[in-house]
CSV table of C-alpha atoms and ligand atoms in Angstrom, one decimal:
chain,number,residue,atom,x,y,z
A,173,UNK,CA,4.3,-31.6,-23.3
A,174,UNK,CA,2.8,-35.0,-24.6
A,175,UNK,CA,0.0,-35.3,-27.0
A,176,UNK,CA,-1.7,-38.5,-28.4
A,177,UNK,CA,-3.4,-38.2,-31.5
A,178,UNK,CA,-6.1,-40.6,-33.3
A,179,UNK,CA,-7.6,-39.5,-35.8
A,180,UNK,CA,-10.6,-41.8,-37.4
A,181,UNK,CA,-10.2,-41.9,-41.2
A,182,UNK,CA,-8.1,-39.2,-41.6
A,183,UNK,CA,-4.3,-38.9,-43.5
A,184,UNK,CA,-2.6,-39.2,-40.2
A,185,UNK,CA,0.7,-37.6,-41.9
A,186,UNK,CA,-1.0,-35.2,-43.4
A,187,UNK,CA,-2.3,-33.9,-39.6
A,188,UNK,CA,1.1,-34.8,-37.6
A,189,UNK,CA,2.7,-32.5,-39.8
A,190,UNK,CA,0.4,-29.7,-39.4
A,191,UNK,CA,-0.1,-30.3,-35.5
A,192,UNK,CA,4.2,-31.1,-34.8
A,193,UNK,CA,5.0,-27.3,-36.9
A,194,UNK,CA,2.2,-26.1,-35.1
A,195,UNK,CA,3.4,-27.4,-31.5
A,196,UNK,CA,7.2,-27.6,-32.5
A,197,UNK,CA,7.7,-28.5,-28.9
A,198,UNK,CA,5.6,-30.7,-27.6
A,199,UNK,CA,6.3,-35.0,-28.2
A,200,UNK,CA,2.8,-35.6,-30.2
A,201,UNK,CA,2.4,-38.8,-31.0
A,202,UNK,CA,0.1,-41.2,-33.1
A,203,UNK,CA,-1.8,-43.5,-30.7
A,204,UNK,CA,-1.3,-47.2,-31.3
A,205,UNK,CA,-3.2,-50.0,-29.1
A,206,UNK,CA,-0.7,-51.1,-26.0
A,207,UNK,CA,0.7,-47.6,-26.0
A,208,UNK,CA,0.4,-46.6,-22.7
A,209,UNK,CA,2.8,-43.9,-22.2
A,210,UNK,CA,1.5,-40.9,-19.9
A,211,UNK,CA,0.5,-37.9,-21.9
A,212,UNK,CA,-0.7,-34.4,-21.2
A,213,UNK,CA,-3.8,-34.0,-23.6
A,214,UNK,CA,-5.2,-36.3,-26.3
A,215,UNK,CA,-6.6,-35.2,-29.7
A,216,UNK,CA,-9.1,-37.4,-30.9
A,217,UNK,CA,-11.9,-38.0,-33.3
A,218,UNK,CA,-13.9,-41.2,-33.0
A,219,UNK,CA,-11.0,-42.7,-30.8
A,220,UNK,CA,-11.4,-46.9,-29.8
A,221,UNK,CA,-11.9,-47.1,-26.3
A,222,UNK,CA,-8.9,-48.6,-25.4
A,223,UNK,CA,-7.3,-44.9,-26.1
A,224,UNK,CA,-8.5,-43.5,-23.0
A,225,UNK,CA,-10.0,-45.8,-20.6
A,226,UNK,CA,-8.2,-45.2,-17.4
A,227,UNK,CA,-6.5,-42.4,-18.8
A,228,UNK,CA,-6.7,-40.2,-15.4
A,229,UNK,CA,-3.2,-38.5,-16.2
A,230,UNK,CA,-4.8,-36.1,-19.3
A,231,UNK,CA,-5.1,-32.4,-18.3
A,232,UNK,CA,-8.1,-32.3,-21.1
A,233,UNK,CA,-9.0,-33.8,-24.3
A,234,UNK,CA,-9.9,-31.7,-27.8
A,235,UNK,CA,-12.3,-33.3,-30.1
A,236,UNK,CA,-11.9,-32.9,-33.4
A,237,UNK,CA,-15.0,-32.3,-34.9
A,238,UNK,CA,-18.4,-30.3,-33.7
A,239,UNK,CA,-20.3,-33.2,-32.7
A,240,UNK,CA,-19.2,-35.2,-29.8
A,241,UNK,CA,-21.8,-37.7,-29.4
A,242,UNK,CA,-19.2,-40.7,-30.4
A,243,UNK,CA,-16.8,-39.6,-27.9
A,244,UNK,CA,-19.1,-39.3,-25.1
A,245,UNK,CA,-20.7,-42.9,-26.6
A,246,UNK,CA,-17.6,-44.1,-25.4
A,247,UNK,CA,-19.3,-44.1,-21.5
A,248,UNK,CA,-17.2,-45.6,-18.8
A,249,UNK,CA,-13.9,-45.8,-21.2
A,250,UNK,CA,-13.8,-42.0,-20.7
A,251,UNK,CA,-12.1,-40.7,-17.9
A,252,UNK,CA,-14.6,-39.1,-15.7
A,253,UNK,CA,-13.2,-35.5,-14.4
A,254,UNK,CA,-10.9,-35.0,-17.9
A,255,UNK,CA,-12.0,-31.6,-19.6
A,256,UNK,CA,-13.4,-32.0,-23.1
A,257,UNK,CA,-13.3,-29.6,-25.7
A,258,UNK,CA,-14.7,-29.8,-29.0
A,259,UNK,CA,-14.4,-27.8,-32.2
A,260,UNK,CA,-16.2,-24.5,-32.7
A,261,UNK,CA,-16.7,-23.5,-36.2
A,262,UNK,CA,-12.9,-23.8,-37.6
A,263,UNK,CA,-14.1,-23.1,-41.2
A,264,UNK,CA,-17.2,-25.6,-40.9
A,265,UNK,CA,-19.8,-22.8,-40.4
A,266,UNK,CA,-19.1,-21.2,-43.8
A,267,UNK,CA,-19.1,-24.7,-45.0
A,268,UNK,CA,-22.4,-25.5,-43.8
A,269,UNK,CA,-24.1,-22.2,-44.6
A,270,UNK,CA,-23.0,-22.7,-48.3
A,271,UNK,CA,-24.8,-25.8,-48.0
A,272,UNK,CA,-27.7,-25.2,-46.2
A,273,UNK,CA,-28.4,-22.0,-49.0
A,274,UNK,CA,-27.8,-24.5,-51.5
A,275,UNK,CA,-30.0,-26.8,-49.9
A,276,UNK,CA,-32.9,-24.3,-49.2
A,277,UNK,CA,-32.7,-22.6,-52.8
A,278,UNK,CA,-32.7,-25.7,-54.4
A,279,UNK,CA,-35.8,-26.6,-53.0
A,280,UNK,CA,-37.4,-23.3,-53.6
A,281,UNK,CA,-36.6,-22.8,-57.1
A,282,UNK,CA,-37.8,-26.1,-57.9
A,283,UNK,CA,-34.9,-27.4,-59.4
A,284,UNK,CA,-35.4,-30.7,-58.8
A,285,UNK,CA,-39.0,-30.4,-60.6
A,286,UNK,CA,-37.3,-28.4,-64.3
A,287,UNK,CA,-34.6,-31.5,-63.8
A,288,UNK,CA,-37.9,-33.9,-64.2
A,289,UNK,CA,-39.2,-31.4,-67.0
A,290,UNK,CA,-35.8,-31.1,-68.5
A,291,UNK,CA,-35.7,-35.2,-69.2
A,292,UNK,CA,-39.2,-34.7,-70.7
A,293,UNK,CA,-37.5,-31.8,-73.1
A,294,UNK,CA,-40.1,-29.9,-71.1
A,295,UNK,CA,-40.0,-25.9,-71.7
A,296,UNK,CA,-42.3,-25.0,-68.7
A,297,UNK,CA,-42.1,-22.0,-66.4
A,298,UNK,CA,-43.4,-23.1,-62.9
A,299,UNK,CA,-44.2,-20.3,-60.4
A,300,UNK,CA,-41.9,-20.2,-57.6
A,301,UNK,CA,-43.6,-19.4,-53.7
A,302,UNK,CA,-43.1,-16.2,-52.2
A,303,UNK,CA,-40.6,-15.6,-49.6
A,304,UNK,CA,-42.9,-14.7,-47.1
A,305,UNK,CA,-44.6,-18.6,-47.4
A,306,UNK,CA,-41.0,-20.0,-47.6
A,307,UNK,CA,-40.2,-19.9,-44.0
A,308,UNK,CA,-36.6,-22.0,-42.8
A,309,UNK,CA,-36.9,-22.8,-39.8
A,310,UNK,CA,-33.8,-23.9,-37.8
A,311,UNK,CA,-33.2,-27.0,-35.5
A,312,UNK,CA,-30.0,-25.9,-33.3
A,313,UNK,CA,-29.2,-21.8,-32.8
A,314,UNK,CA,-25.4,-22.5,-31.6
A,315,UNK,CA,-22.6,-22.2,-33.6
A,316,UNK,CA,-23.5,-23.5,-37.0
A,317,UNK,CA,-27.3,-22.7,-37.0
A,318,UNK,CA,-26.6,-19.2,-36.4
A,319,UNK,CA,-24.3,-18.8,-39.3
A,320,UNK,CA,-26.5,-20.5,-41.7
A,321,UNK,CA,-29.5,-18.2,-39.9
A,322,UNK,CA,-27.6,-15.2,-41.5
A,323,UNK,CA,-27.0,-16.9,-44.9
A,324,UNK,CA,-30.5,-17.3,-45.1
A,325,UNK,CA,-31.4,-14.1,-43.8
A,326,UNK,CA,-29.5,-12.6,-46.5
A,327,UNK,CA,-31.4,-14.1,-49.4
A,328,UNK,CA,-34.5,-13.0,-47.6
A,329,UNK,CA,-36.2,-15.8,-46.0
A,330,UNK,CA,-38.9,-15.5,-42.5
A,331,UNK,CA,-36.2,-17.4,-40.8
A,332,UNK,CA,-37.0,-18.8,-37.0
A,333,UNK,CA,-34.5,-21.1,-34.6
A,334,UNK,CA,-35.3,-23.4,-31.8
A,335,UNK,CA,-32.7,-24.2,-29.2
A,336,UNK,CA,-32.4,-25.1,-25.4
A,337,UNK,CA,-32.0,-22.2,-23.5
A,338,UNK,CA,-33.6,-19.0,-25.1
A,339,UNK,CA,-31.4,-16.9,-27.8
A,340,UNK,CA,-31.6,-14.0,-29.6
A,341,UNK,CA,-30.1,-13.6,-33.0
A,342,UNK,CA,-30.9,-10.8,-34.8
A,343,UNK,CA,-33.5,-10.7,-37.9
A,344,UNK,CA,-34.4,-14.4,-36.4
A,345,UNK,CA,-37.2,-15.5,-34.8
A,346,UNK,CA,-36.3,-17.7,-31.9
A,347,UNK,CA,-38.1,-20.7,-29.7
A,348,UNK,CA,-36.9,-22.3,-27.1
A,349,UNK,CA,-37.6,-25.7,-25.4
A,350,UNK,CA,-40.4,-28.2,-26.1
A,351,UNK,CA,-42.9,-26.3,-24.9
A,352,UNK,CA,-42.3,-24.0,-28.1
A,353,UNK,CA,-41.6,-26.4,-30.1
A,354,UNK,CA,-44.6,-26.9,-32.3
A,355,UNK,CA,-45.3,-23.2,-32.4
A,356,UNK,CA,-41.3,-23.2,-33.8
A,357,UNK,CA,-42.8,-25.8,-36.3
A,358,UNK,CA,-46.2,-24.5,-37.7
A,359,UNK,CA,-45.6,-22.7,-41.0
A,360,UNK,CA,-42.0,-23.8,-41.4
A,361,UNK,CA,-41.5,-24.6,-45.1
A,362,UNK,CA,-37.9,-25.6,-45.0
A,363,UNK,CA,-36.6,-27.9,-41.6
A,364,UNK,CA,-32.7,-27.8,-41.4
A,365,UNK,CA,-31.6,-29.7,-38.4
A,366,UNK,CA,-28.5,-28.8,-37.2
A,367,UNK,CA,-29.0,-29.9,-33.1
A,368,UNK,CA,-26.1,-32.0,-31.2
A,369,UNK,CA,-27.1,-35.9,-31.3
A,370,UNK,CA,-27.7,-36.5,-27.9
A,371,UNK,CA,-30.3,-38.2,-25.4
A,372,UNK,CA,-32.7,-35.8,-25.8
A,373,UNK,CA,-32.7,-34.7,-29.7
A,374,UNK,CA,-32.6,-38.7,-30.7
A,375,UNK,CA,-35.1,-39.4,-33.1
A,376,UNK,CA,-36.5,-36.1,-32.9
A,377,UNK,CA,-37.6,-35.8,-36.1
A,378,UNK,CA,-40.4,-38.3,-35.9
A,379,UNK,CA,-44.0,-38.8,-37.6
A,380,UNK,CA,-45.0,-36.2,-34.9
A,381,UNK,CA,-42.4,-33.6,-35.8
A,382,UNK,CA,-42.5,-34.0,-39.6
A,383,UNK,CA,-46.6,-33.5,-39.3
A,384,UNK,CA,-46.7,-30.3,-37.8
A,385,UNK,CA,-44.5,-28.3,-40.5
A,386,UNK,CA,-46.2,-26.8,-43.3
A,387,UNK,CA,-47.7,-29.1,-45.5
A,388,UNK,CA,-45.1,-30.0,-48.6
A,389,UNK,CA,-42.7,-28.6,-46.4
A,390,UNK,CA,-38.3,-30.2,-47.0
A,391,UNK,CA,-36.3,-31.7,-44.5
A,392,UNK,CA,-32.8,-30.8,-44.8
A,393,UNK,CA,-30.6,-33.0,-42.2
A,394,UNK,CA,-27.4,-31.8,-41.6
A,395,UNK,CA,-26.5,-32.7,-37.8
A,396,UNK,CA,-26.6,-36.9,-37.4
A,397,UNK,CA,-28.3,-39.6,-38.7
A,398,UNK,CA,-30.0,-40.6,-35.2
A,399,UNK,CA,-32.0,-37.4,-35.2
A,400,UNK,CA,-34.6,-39.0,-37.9
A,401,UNK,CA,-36.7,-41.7,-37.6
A,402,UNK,CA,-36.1,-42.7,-41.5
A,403,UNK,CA,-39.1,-45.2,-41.6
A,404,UNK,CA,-41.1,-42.1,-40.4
A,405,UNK,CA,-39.8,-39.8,-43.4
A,406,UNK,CA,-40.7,-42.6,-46.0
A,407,UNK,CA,-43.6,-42.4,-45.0
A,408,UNK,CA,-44.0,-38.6,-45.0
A,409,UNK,CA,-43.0,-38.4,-48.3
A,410,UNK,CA,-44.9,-41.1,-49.7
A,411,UNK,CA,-47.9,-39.0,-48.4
A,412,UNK,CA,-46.8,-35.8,-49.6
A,413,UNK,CA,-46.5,-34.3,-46.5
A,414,UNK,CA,-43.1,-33.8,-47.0
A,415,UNK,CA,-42.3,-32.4,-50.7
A,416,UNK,CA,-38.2,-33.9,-50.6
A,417,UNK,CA,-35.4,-33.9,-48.3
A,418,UNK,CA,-31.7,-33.3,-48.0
A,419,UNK,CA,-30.1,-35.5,-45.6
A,420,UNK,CA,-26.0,-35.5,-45.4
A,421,UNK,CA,-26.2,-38.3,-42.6
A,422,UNK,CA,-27.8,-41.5,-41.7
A,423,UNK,CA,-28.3,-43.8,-39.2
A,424,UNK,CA,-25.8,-46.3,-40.4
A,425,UNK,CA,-23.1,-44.6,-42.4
A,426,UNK,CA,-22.1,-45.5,-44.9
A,427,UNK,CA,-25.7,-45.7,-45.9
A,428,UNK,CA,-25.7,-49.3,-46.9
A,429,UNK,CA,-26.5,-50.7,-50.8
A,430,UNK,CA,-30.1,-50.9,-51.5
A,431,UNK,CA,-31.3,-48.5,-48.9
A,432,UNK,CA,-34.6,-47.0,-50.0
A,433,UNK,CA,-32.8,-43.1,-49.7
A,434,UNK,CA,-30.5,-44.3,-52.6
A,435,UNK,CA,-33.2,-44.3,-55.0
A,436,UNK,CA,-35.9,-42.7,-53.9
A,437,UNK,CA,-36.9,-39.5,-56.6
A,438,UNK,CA,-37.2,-37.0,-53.5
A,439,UNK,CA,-34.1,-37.7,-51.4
A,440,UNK,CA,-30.7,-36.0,-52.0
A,441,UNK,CA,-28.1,-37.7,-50.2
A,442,UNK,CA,-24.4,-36.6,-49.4
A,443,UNK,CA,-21.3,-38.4,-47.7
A,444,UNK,CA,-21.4,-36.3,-44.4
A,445,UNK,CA,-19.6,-33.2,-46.6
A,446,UNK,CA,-22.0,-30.5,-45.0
A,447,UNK,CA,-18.6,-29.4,-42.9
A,448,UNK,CA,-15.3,-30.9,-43.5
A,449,UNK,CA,-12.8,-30.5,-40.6
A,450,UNK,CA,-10.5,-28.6,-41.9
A,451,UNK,CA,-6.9,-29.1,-40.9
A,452,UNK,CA,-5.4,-26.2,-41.0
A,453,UNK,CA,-8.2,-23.9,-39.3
A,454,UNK,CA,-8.8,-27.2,-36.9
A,455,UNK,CA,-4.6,-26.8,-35.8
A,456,UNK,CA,-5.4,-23.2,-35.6
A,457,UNK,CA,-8.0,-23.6,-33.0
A,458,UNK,CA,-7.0,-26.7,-30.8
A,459,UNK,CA,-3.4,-25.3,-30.9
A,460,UNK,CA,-4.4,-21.5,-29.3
A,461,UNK,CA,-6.8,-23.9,-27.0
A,462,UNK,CA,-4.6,-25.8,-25.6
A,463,UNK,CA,-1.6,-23.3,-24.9
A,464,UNK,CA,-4.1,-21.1,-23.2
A,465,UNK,CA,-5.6,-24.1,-21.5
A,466,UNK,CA,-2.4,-25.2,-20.6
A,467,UNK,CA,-1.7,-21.5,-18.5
A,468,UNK,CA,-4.6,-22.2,-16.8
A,469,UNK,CA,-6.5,-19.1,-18.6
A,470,UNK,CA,-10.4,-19.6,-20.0
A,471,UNK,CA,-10.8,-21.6,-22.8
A,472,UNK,CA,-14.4,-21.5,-25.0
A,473,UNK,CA,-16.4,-24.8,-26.0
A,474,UNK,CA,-15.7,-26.7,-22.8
A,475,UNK,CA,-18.4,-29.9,-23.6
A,476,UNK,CA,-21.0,-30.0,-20.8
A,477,UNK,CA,-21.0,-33.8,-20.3
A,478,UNK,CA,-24.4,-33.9,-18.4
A,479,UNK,CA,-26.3,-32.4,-21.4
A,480,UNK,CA,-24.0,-34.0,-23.9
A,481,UNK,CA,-22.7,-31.1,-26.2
B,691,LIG,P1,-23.5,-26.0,-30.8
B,691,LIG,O1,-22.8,-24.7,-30.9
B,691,LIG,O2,-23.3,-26.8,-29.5
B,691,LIG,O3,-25.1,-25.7,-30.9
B,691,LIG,C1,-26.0,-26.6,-30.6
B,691,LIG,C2,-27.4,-26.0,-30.6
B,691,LIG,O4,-28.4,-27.0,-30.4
B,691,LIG,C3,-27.6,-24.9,-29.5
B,691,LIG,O5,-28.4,-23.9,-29.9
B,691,LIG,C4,-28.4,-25.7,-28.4
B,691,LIG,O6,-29.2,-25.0,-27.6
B,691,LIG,C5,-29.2,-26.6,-29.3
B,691,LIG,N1,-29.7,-27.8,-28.6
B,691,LIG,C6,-29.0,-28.7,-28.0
B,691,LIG,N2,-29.9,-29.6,-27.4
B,691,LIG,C7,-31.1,-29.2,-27.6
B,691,LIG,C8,-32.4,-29.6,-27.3
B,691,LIG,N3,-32.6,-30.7,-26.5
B,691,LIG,N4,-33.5,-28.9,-27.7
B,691,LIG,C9,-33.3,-27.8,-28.4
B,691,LIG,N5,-32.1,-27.3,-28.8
B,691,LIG,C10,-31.0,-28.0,-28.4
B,691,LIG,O7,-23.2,-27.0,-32.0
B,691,LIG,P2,-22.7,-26.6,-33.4
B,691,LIG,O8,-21.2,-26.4,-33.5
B,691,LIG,O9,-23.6,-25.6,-34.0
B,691,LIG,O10,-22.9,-28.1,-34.2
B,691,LIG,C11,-24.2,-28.7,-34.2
B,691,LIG,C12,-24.1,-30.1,-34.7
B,691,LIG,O11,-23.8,-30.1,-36.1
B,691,LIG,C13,-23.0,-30.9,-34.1
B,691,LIG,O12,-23.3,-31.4,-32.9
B,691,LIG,C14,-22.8,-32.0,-35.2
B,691,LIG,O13,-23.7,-33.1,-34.8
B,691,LIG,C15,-23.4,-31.4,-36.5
B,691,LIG,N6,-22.3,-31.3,-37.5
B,691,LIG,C16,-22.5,-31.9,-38.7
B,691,LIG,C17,-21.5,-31.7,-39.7
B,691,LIG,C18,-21.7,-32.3,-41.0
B,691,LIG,O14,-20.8,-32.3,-41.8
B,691,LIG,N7,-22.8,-32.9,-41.3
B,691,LIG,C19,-20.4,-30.9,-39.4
B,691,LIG,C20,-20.2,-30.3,-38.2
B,691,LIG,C21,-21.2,-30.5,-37.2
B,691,LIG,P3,-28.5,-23.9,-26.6
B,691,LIG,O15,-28.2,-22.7,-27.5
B,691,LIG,O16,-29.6,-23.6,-25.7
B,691,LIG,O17,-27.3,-24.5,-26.0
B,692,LIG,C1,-18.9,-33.5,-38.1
B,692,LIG,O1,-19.8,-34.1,-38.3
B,692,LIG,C2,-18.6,-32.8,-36.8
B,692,LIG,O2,-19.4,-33.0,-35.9
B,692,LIG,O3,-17.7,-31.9,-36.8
């Protein structure tokens, strides 16, 4: 069997060795431009075009990561009937659900506001809401909403989701489609986006979006960077509408010097660390994937290209 492998930013090394011990028989391969050798599959995350255009002769190819909006950005230079597959939790939804609770609590508890107080050697008790006014609501009930939805759940937070096609997680509130979407936003105090970037969830939290939570309510942005309109948050939070907001991603990323996010008093920012991808799970996974792929048995998280995710 042959493999490619790219791996954007990633200790390439580091990942042969883990994905060769797994795969002790298959030829896997680093990818290098002009190296047009036939192969079998292709691992990839954030692959240059040149990888795969015209690449007709892969049986599938595993993303490594969640997300595969930069893949399927890559348009015509992706073969068009080659399977994708993408990553399904691998150790990123306890990741994410320890930071979406860190997130969430941190905002409720008001820690932000006794870090103000504490550099005024301010000794003030501030009341903290009730649970039953906190309510998170959840952009995205697939495989990473859900397990944040039960990390939540747990601490005892009204928690609601909003996906595509109707779901039903237990102890959660669910909406589906636009048509529920502002009933899924009214009354939610804490907005954690955790939706596939795609044509239809670009810029999706807008001026409109942002105005219909609860007023004071915290954005907490943990999917991509093309979901928010950033101008329109600014502006939100200049007004008060929004209270702060927790963004691990950004339009451009790096987010570049100067940006106003850097500075401003009300925006945390991360590095994209919500999830790691984990090698070791992510070898796990892609390995049993692509052996049962390979026997032509039923593999999960097949990537529908038409709805992109
Ligand atoms: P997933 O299992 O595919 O779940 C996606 C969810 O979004 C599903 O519930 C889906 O609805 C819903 N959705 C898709 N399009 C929608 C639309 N137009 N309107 C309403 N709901 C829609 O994905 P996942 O594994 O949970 O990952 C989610 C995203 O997290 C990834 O795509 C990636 O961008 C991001 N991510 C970020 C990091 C990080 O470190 N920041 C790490 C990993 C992943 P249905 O249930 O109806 O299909
Ligand atoms: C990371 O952002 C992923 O999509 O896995």
């Amino acid at each position: 069997m042959n493999i490619i492998y790219y791996n954007d930013g990633e200790d390439n090394a580091y990942w042969l060795a883990g994905l060769r011990a797994a795969l002790p028989h298959a030829d896997i391969r680093l990818w290098l431009p002009g190296n047009d050798k036939p192969a079998d599959y292709a691992l990839v995350w954030k692959p240059p075009a040149g990888m795969l255009a015209g690449r007709t002769d892969l049986k599938a190819i595993f993303n490594l990561a969640a997300g595969v909006d930069a893949l399927l950005g890559l348009g015509n230079a992706l073969p068009a009937n080659v399977p994708i597959l993408r990553l399904e939790d691998a150790g990123m939804g306890m990741q994410m659900a320890e930071y979406a609770t860190h997130a969430v609590l941190h905002h409720y508890r008001r820690f932000d506001e006794y870090a103000r107080q504490a550099q005024k050697q301010e000794w003030r008790y501030l009341e903290t809401p009730l649970k039953r006014d906190f309510t998170v609501g959840i952009m995205g009930l697939g495989t990473l909403g859900r397990q944040v939805a039960q990390a939540l759940l747990h601490f005892g937070f009204p928690v609601r989701g909003w996906s595509r096609s109707r779901q039903s997680v237990s102890g959660v509130r669910c909406y589906a489609g636009r048509s529920q979407l502002d009933e899924f936003l009214e009354e939610t105090k804490a907005l954690i986006c955790l939706l596939p970037a795609t044509a239809e969830t670009a810029g999706i939290l807008s001026r409109d979006t942002l105005g219909q939570l609860a007023f004071g309510a915290y954005l907490i942005n943990l999917a991509r960077g093309s979901h928010l309109v950033e101008a329109d948050l600014l502006d939100a939070l200049d007004s008060g509408r929004i209270a702060g907001a927790t963004l691990d991603v950004a339009a451009q990323e790096p987010l570049p010097p100067g940006h106003p996010f850097w500075h401003h008093p009300r925006v945390t920012i991360t590095p994209h660390i919500a999830a790691a991808t984990l090698r070791d799970d992510t070898v796990r996974q892609v390995t049993e994937k692509l052996l049962a792929f390979d026997r032509g048995e039923a593999v999960t998280g097949m990537v529908d290209r038409h709805n992109g995710y």
